[in-house]
Amino acid sequence: MILQIIPAPDVLPAHWMWSQVLLLVTFLLHLVLMNFIVGGSIFTLWDSFKGKTVKNDAFSIPTLIALTINFGVPPLLFVQVIYGQFFYSSSILMAVPWLLVIPFLILGYYGAYIFVYKTGKNKALARGSLVLSTLILLYIGFMLVNNSTLMLRPERWSMYFENPGGTNLNWGEPTLFPRYLHFMTGAIAIAGLGKALWYYFRKKTEPQERDSEMKRGIKIFAYATVVQIALGIIFLFTLPSEIYSLFLGGNMIYTILISIGFILALAAVIQGLKQQLRSLLIIAPIILAIMVVMRELVRHAYFGDIYTPGDMVLQPEYGSLTMFLVVFLAGLYLIYYMLKLMLKPKTDIER
């Protein structure tokens, strides 16, 4: 019955592993930026309500939103390449809240700019705009989790016949809220680390304030990571038993990855409590990479015998892949060059 409602997969222009690897790489880049903007918005909002002065580094909020959006496009495209028949089906089921992501995102982007330009001029308007932008970011994250879980559950797609209006959400999914909270807590943790790194390189800040903000960011990372570990354990055991058992000795690769991830997470908490920024800059990216790979392995496990990317028909046409790689690498360089110019002191640029 389930197989009958799953559309036929598309034809691949290149071996599926190209799309799989690029999906993992681009999603990792997007995840880092998403963590910075979601967690950073929450931090800035907290400081605003606590009466703390928000400085000009708030200009990073619109920039981060723009970068996050741009880096979110490639993994979304590769999901559609490999899992198109699942992704499109779940998107249709939740079409209304899913399509609302676009106008809400535009509204949140405007809100970020209003916050930046009204900070210090109109406190109520600036704070209200940031509240709106933060809520929109949290909404978008929730919709993404809804879609990414609903696409894994073809047996739930029959809900369409009860509600064909495109307003379905995956409310009956046990992993929905643990997965969402796990990712959002991770965003706070990584944003805390990013904040510490930002002040580490921000030499023009007063030494006392610089040290205080660095310690604060690392402390937030450590405590948020503790919460994330707890949520991760809950998330693990809300997965179907045949899937979470893979991480508990049922599959060597799954078990090794989750063991390394758990050990490194504990090490990150310890190093965070010791205020060891340099150690965290090595450990945190490895943890993120492991989480991205485990997320993909969970997706493969959900589909099981129903579908594997290797089932797709290959009709070699490497021109599109080559063009993507050239444009992608060129784009990375241009973004690096742009950020380098942004971080230069104005006197250096004028010279």
Short mmCIF file of N, CA and C in Angstrom, two decimals, residues 2 7 15 18-19 42-43 45 49 51 57 99 106 126 177 203 224 251 286 303 309-310 336:
data_model
loop_
_atom_site.label_atom_id
_atom_site.label_comp_id
_atom_site.label_asym_id
_atom_site.label_seq_id
_atom_site.Cartn_x
_atom_site.Cartn_y
_atom_site.Cartn_z
N ILE A 2 1.92 1.27 0.85
CA ILE A 2 2.79 2.44 0.95
C ILE A 2 3.49 2.70 -0.38
N PRO A 7 5.50 8.48 -5.43
CA PRO A 7 5.76 8.73 -6.85
C PRO A 7 7.07 8.09 -7.30
N HIS A 15 26.12 10.26 -10.78
CA HIS A 15 26.01 9.24 -9.74
C HIS A 15 25.47 9.85 -8.46
N TRP A 18 27.48 11.84 -5.71
CA TRP A 18 27.83 13.26 -5.88
C TRP A 18 26.82 14.12 -5.13
N SER A 19 25.55 13.86 -5.38
CA SER A 19 24.50 14.63 -4.71
C SER A 19 24.50 14.40 -3.21
N ILE A 42 18.42 35.37 19.34
CA ILE A 42 17.92 35.14 20.71
C ILE A 42 18.80 35.87 21.71
N PHE A 43 20.12 35.82 21.52
CA PHE A 43 21.04 36.53 22.43
C PHE A 43 20.79 38.03 22.40
N LEU A 45 18.14 39.63 21.44
CA LEU A 45 16.84 39.93 22.02
C LEU A 45 16.90 39.91 23.54
N PHE A 49 16.15 43.10 26.14
CA PHE A 49 15.19 43.12 27.25
C PHE A 49 15.88 43.31 28.60
N GLY A 51 18.21 45.34 29.00
CA GLY A 51 18.68 46.72 29.04
C GLY A 51 20.13 46.89 28.67
N ASP A 57 27.67 45.69 16.15
CA ASP A 57 27.81 44.35 15.60
C ASP A 57 26.44 43.73 15.33
N LEU A 99 4.59 27.22 2.12
CA LEU A 99 4.74 28.36 1.22
C LEU A 99 4.79 29.68 1.99
N ILE A 106 10.85 37.04 4.17
CA ILE A 106 11.04 38.42 3.68
C ILE A 106 10.70 39.42 4.79
N ALA A 126 12.53 48.98 17.48
CA ALA A 126 13.67 48.09 17.25
C ALA A 126 13.46 46.74 17.92
N PHE A 177 8.93 17.27 18.18
CA PHE A 177 9.39 18.28 19.14
C PHE A 177 10.78 17.99 19.70
N LYS A 203 39.44 43.11 18.19
CA LYS A 203 40.52 43.71 18.98
C LYS A 203 40.20 45.11 19.47
N ALA A 224 24.29 25.08 27.16
CA ALA A 224 23.35 24.68 26.11
C ALA A 224 23.68 23.29 25.59
N ASN A 251 24.22 -1.64 14.32
CA ASN A 251 25.02 -1.38 13.13
C ASN A 251 26.32 -0.73 13.56
N ILE A 286 33.72 19.10 14.46
CA ILE A 286 33.67 17.64 14.31
C ILE A 286 32.31 17.12 14.77
N PHE A 303 13.77 4.95 5.38
CA PHE A 303 13.28 4.44 4.10
C PHE A 303 13.50 2.93 3.97
N PRO A 309 18.79 5.64 -2.68
CA PRO A 309 19.18 6.49 -3.81
C PRO A 309 19.79 5.69 -4.97
N GLY A 310 20.39 4.55 -4.64
CA GLY A 310 20.97 3.72 -5.69
C GLY A 310 19.94 3.14 -6.64
N TYR A 336 33.84 34.97 0.88
CA TYR A 336 35.03 35.14 1.72
C TYR A 336 35.64 36.53 1.51
#
